[in-house]
PDB file of C-alpha atoms in Angstrom:
ATOM      1  CA  MET A 299       0.000   0.000   0.000  1.00 37.00           C
ATOM      2  CA  THR A 300       1.341   3.428  -0.852  1.00 38.00           C
ATOM      3  CA  THR A 301       0.775   6.459   1.328  1.00 44.00           C
ATOM      4  CA  ALA A 302      -1.802   7.684  -1.192  1.00 41.00           C
ATOM      5  CA  ASP A 303      -3.868   4.489  -0.916  1.00 50.00           C
ATOM      6  CA  PRO A 304      -6.540   4.564   1.785  1.00 56.00           C
ATOM      7  CA  PRO A 305      -6.398   1.618   4.180  1.00 63.00           C
ATOM      8  CA  ALA A 306      -8.954  -1.051   3.424  1.00 71.00           C
ATOM      9  CA  ALA A 307     -12.059  -1.039   5.603  1.00 80.00           C
ATOM     10  CA  ASP A 308     -11.521  -4.720   6.343  1.00 82.00           C
ATOM     11  CA  ALA A 309      -8.039  -3.951   7.779  1.00 83.00           C
ATOM     12  CA  VAL A 310      -9.585  -1.374  10.126  1.00 91.00           C
ATOM     13  CA  SER A 311     -12.366  -3.748  11.141  1.00 90.00           C
ATOM     14  CA  ALA A 312      -9.932  -6.627  11.753  1.00 87.00           C
ATOM     15  CA  PHE A 313      -7.704  -4.366  13.845  1.00 89.00           C
ATOM     16  CA  LEU A 314     -10.609  -3.146  15.975  1.00 92.00           C
ATOM     17  CA  ASP A 315     -11.905  -6.674  16.518  1.00 90.00           C
ATOM     18  CA  ASP A 316      -8.492  -7.785  17.769  1.00 89.00           C
ATOM     19  CA  TYR A 317      -7.854  -4.634  19.826  1.00 91.00           C
ATOM     20  CA  ALA A 318     -11.269  -4.804  21.510  1.00 93.00           C
ATOM     21  CA  GLN A 319     -10.376  -8.096  23.147  1.00 91.00           C
ATOM     22  CA  GLN A 320      -7.947  -6.286  25.481  1.00 91.00           C
ATOM     23  CA  ARG A 321      -8.924  -2.621  25.269  1.00 94.00           C
ATOM     24  CA  PRO A 322     -12.695  -2.495  24.713  1.00 95.00           C
ATOM     25  CA  GLU A 323     -13.047   1.159  25.747  1.00 95.00           C
ATOM     26  CA  ALA A 324     -10.186   2.220  23.485  1.00 96.00           C
ATOM     27  CA  ALA A 325     -11.633   0.208  20.575  1.00 95.00           C
ATOM     28  CA  ARG A 326     -15.006   1.888  21.110  1.00 96.00           C
ATOM     29  CA  PHE A 327     -13.201   5.255  21.139  1.00 97.00           C
ATOM     30  CA  ALA A 328     -11.546   4.396  17.815  1.00 97.00           C
ATOM     31  CA  ARG A 329     -15.004   3.660  16.421  1.00 95.00           C
ATOM     32  CA  LEU A 330     -16.233   7.028  17.759  1.00 97.00           C
ATOM     33  CA  LEU A 331     -13.388   8.750  15.932  1.00 97.00           C
ATOM     34  CA  LEU A 332     -14.208   6.940  12.700  1.00 96.00           C
ATOM     35  CA  ASP A 333     -17.955   7.496  13.023  1.00 95.00           C
ATOM     36  CA  ASP A 334     -17.294  11.203  13.621  1.00 96.00           C
ATOM     37  CA  GLY A 335     -15.410  11.521  10.325  1.00 95.00           C
ATOM     38  CA  SER A 336     -11.792  11.199  11.447  1.00 96.00           C
ATOM     39  CA  ARG A 337      -9.422  10.029   8.717  1.00 95.00           C
ATOM     40  CA  VAL A 338      -7.647   6.670   8.797  1.00 95.00           C
ATOM     41  CA  VAL A 339      -3.978   7.340   8.104  1.00 93.00           C
ATOM     42  CA  SER A 340      -2.807   3.737   8.353  1.00 90.00           C
ATOM     43  CA  ALA A 341      -4.198   0.358   9.313  1.00 89.00           C
ATOM     44  CA  TRP A 342      -2.394  -2.939   9.113  1.00 86.00           C
ATOM     45  CA  GLY A 343      -1.811  -6.256  10.777  1.00 82.00           C
ATOM     46  CA  PRO A 344      -1.331  -8.803  11.853  1.00 84.00           C
ATOM     47  CA  GLU A 345       2.358  -8.763  11.093  1.00 80.00           C
ATOM     48  CA  GLN A 346       5.080 -10.965  12.538  1.00 80.00           C
ATOM     49  CA  MET A 347       4.791 -11.229  16.357  1.00 77.00           C
ATOM     50  CA  ALA A 348       1.092 -10.263  16.206  1.00 80.00           C
ATOM     51  CA  VAL A 349       1.686  -6.581  15.480  1.00 86.00           C
ATOM     52  CA  TRP A 350      -1.456  -4.583  14.672  1.00 88.00           C
ATOM     53  CA  HIS A 351      -1.555  -0.853  14.029  1.00 91.00           C
ATOM     54  CA  LEU A 352      -4.181   1.819  13.401  1.00 94.00           C
ATOM     55  CA  GLU A 353      -3.544   5.529  13.130  1.00 95.00           C
ATOM     56  CA  VAL A 354      -6.392   8.041  12.852  1.00 96.00           C
ATOM     57  CA  GLN A 355      -6.241  11.805  12.316  1.00 96.00           C
ATOM     58  CA  ARG A 356      -8.707  14.151  13.979  1.00 97.00           C
ATOM     59  CA  GLY A 357      -8.004  17.784  13.173  1.00 96.00           C
ATOM     60  CA  GLY A 358      -4.365  18.458  13.942  1.00 96.00           C
ATOM     61  CA  MET A 359      -3.937  15.368  16.118  1.00 97.00           C
ATOM     62  CA  LEU A 360      -2.948  11.792  15.277  1.00 97.00           C
ATOM     63  CA  VAL A 361      -4.214   8.989  17.482  1.00 97.00           C
ATOM     64  CA  MET A 362      -2.219   5.752  17.378  1.00 96.00           C
ATOM     65  CA  PHE A 363      -3.691   2.428  18.439  1.00 96.00           C
ATOM     66  CA  HIS A 364      -1.085  -0.347  18.528  1.00 93.00           C
ATOM     67  CA  SER A 365      -0.847  -3.946  19.623  1.00 91.00           C
ATOM     68  CA  GLU A 366       2.206  -6.159  19.689  1.00 89.00           C
ATOM     69  CA  ARG A 367       2.893  -9.706  20.874  1.00 84.00           C
ATOM     70  CA  GLY A 368      -0.645  -9.955  22.128  1.00 81.00           C
ATOM     71  CA  TYR A 369      -0.438  -6.769  24.219  1.00 90.00           C
ATOM     72  CA  ALA A 370      -2.751  -3.924  23.205  1.00 91.00           C
ATOM     73  CA  GLU A 371      -1.185  -0.613  24.169  1.00 93.00           C
ATOM     74  CA  TRP A 372      -3.243   2.329  25.382  1.00 94.00           C
ATOM     75  CA  PRO A 373      -3.816   4.894  22.593  1.00 97.00           C
ATOM     76  CA  ARG A 374      -1.230   7.623  22.187  1.00 97.00           C
ATOM     77  CA  ILE A 375      -1.352  10.961  20.416  1.00 97.00           C
ATOM     78  CA  VAL A 376       0.936  13.378  18.607  1.00 97.00           C
ATOM     79  CA  ARG A 377       0.467  16.475  16.457  1.00 95.00           C
ATOM     80  CA  SER A 378      -0.177  15.576  12.833  1.00 92.00           C
ATOM     81  CA  SER A 379       2.299  18.295  11.829  1.00 89.00           C
ATOM     82  CA  VAL A 380       5.185  16.296  13.332  1.00 82.00           C
ATOM     83  CA  PRO A 381       6.855  14.774  10.258  1.00 81.00           C
ATOM     84  CA  GLY A 382       7.223  11.008  10.602  1.00 83.00           C
ATOM     85  CA  PRO A 383       6.819  11.015  14.381  1.00 87.00           C
ATOM     86  CA  HIS A 384       9.019   8.650  16.360  1.00 88.00           C
ATOM     87  CA  TRP A 385       7.310   6.423  18.964  1.00 87.00           C
ATOM     88  CA  ASP A 386       8.686   8.520  21.846  1.00 89.00           C
ATOM     89  CA  GLU A 387       7.020  11.678  20.525  1.00 93.00           C
ATOM     90  CA  TYR A 388       3.565  10.205  21.164  1.00 95.00           C
ATOM     91  CA  ARG A 389       1.888  10.855  24.521  1.00 97.00           C
ATOM     92  CA  PRO A 390      -0.717   8.713  26.317  1.00 97.00           C
ATOM     93  CA  ILE A 391      -4.151  10.032  25.413  1.00 97.00           C
ATOM     94  CA  GLY A 392      -5.284   9.484  28.999  1.00 97.00           C
ATOM     95  CA  LEU A 393      -2.996  12.325  30.066  1.00 97.00           C
ATOM     96  CA  ALA A 394      -4.713  14.580  27.520  1.00 97.00           C
ATOM     97  CA  VAL A 395      -8.130  13.607  28.882  1.00 97.00           C
ATOM     98  CA  PHE A 396      -6.884  14.310  32.420  1.00 97.00           C
ATOM     99  CA  ALA A 397      -5.499  17.744  31.425  1.00 97.00           C
ATOM    100  CA  TRP A 398      -8.716  18.598  29.564  1.00 97.00           C
ATOM    101  CA  ALA A 399     -10.877  17.508  32.508  1.00 97.00           C
ATOM    102  CA  ARG A 400      -8.913  19.608  34.992  1.00 96.00           C
ATOM    103  CA  ALA A 401      -9.017  22.623  32.664  1.00 95.00           C
ATOM    104  CA  HIS A 402     -12.797  22.331  32.391  1.00 96.00           C
ATOM    105  CA  GLY A 403     -13.743  21.356  35.935  1.00 95.00           C
ATOM    106  CA  VAL A 404     -14.941  17.921  34.834  1.00 96.00           C
ATOM    107  CA  PRO A 405     -14.622  15.215  37.514  1.00 93.00           C
ATOM    108  CA  PHE A 406     -11.811  12.820  36.633  1.00 94.00           C
ATOM    109  CA  ARG A 407     -10.464  10.220  39.045  1.00 93.00           C
ATOM    110  CA  LEU A 408      -6.697  10.265  39.608  1.00 94.00           C
ATOM    111  CA  ASP A 409      -6.009   7.912  42.509  1.00 91.00           C
ATOM    112  CA  GLY A 410      -2.447   7.216  41.407  1.00 91.00           C
ATOM    113  CA  PRO A 411      -0.040   8.574  38.810  1.00 92.00           C
ATOM    114  CA  ASP A 412      -0.838   5.728  36.409  1.00 91.00           C
ATOM    115  CA  ASP A 413      -4.624   5.900  36.944  1.00 91.00           C
ATOM    116  CA  PHE A 414      -5.522   7.992  33.910  1.00 92.00           C
ATOM    117  CA  ASP A 415      -6.656   5.374  31.397  1.00 89.00           C
ATOM    118  CA  HIS A 416     -10.399   5.880  31.718  1.00 92.00           C
ATOM    119  CA  ASP A 417     -13.272   8.062  30.508  1.00 95.00           C
ATOM    120  CA  LEU A 418     -11.891   7.953  26.976  1.00 96.00           C
ATOM    121  CA  GLU A 419     -15.282   7.346  25.384  1.00 95.00           C
ATOM    122  CA  ALA A 420     -16.904  10.166  27.322  1.00 96.00           C
ATOM    123  CA  TYR A 421     -14.188  12.807  26.948  1.00 97.00           C
ATOM    124  CA  GLY A 422     -11.612  11.706  24.370  1.00 97.00           C
ATOM    125  CA  LEU A 423     -13.057  13.660  21.439  1.00 98.00           C
ATOM    126  CA  ASP A 424     -13.360  16.808  23.554  1.00 98.00           C
ATOM    127  CA  ALA A 425      -9.780  16.426  24.794  1.00 98.00           C
ATOM    128  CA  LEU A 426      -8.427  16.049  21.246  1.00 98.00           C
ATOM    129  CA  ASP A 427     -10.370  19.050  19.971  1.00 98.00           C
ATOM    130  CA  TRP A 428      -9.224  21.130  22.953  1.00 98.00           C
ATOM    131  CA  LEU A 429      -5.565  20.245  22.417  1.00 97.00           C
ATOM    132  CA  ASP A 430      -5.940  21.043  18.750  1.00 96.00           C
ATOM    133  CA  ARG A 431      -7.147  24.545  19.731  1.00 96.00           C
ATOM    134  CA  VAL A 432      -4.914  25.392  22.701  1.00 96.00           C
ATOM    135  CA  GLY A 433      -1.705  23.611  21.695  1.00 95.00           C
ATOM    136  CA  ASP A 434       0.405  20.969  23.369  1.00 92.00           C
ATOM    137  CA  ALA A 435       1.637  22.896  26.419  1.00 95.00           C
ATOM    138  CA  PRO A 436      -0.938  21.498  28.913  1.00 96.00           C
ATOM    139  CA  LEU A 437      -0.308  17.935  27.758  1.00 97.00           C
ATOM    140  CA  GLN A 438       3.470  18.365  27.792  1.00 96.00           C
ATOM    141  CA  ARG A 439       3.417  19.727  31.375  1.00 96.00           C
ATOM    142  CA  VAL A 440       1.326  16.801  32.627  1.00 97.00           C
ATOM    143  CA  TYR A 441       3.429  14.332  30.644  1.00 96.00           C
ATOM    144  CA  GLN A 442       6.625  15.696  32.182  1.00 95.00           C
ATOM    145  CA  ALA A 443       5.224  15.345  35.714  1.00 94.00           C
ATOM    146  CA  TRP A 444       4.132  11.792  34.912  1.00 94.00           C
ATOM    147  CA  ILE A 445       7.419  10.784  33.294  1.00 93.00           C
ATOM    148  CA  ASP A 446       9.338  12.229  36.259  1.00 90.00           C
ATOM    149  CA  HIS A 447       7.327   9.851  38.461  1.00 87.00           C
ATOM    150  CA  ARG A 448       8.115   6.898  36.216  1.00 83.00           C
ATOM    151  CA  LEU A 449      11.820   7.711  36.330  1.00 82.00           C
ATOM    152  CA  ALA A 450      11.702   7.995  40.139  1.00 79.00           C
ATOM    153  CA  ARG A 451      10.019   4.616  40.700  1.00 68.00           C
ATOM    154  CA  GLY A 452      11.635   2.457  43.314  1.00 63.00           C
ATOM    155  CA  ALA A 453      11.942   5.295  45.789  1.00 57.00           C
ATOM    156  CA  ARG A 454      12.176   4.230  49.425  1.00 59.00           C
ATOM    157  CA  ASP A 455       8.742   5.467  50.358  1.00 65.00           C
ATOM    158  CA  GLU A 456       6.623   4.329  47.425  1.00 73.00           C
ATOM    159  CA  SER A 457       3.297   5.686  48.757  1.00 77.00           C
ATOM    160  CA  ARG A 458       4.804   9.109  49.437  1.00 79.00           C
ATOM    161  CA  GLN A 459       6.387   9.150  45.991  1.00 81.00           C
ATOM    162  CA  ARG A 460       3.011   8.240  44.407  1.00 83.00           C
ATOM    163  CA  SER A 461       1.275  11.028  46.356  1.00 87.00           C
ATOM    164  CA  HIS A 462       3.946  13.475  45.247  1.00 87.00           C
ATOM    165  CA  ALA A 463       3.512  12.365  41.611  1.00 91.00           C
ATOM    166  CA  VAL A 464      -0.282  12.860  41.743  1.00 92.00           C
ATOM    167  CA  ALA A 465       0.214  16.323  43.268  1.00 92.00           C
ATOM    168  CA  ALA A 466       2.742  17.185  40.556  1.00 92.00           C
ATOM    169  CA  MET A 467       0.365  16.032  37.821  1.00 94.00           C
ATOM    170  CA  GLU A 468      -2.484  18.033  39.359  1.00 93.00           C
ATOM    171  CA  ALA A 469      -0.274  21.119  39.513  1.00 93.00           C
ATOM    172  CA  ALA A 470       0.890  20.589  35.936  1.00 95.00           C
ATOM    173  CA  ALA A 471      -2.723  20.400  34.771  1.00 94.00           C
ATOM    174  CA  GLY A 472      -3.413  23.699  36.467  1.00 87.00           C
ATOM    175  CA  GLY A 473      -6.238  22.207  38.491  1.00 53.00           C
ATOM    176  CA  GLY A 474      -8.507  25.119  37.612  1.00 42.00           C
ATOM    177  CA  HIS A 475     -10.665  26.270  34.760  1.00 39.00           C
ATOM    178  CA  VAL A 476      -8.635  27.660  31.886  1.00 40.00           C
ATOM    179  CA  GLY A 477     -11.465  27.680  29.399  1.00 41.00           C
ATOM    180  CA  ASN A 478     -11.964  26.678  25.806  1.00 44.00           C
TER     181      ASN A 478
END
């Protein structure tokens, strides 16, 4: 398939069927994106080692759904203007939903620093549209607080470190209403 060829609908359907076995909410979110007119950029699989991949563009954002060796990863996002984005330029979409929720006063549970993979169906489209309008700064701040936690894992007082990480993520999100 060349980059000009649209991915076959059966490739998208096969991907979503496989992905839904492990990540039903994320698969339903992918369907929401497609039903709302988002463009499929690529869809393929299964490849060697059970690799499946779907990438969808909504406005200025790309959403990547990926599965490898039987493990379905949580969706990640990057600006569509990033040329040929590398895997480490993508950010977990759950962090975008968290940042959007805090900016809009929408209740969003964050019991631990890795507890952000929820409410994607309810708020994912809004979070993507918001990031498209306001830019990446809110997501990058929250991502940095989260990645700092991940790098600090194994600290002596794990519960204190987790509490500190949640507080840092809350602060990075601004915790208040910033509109739009």
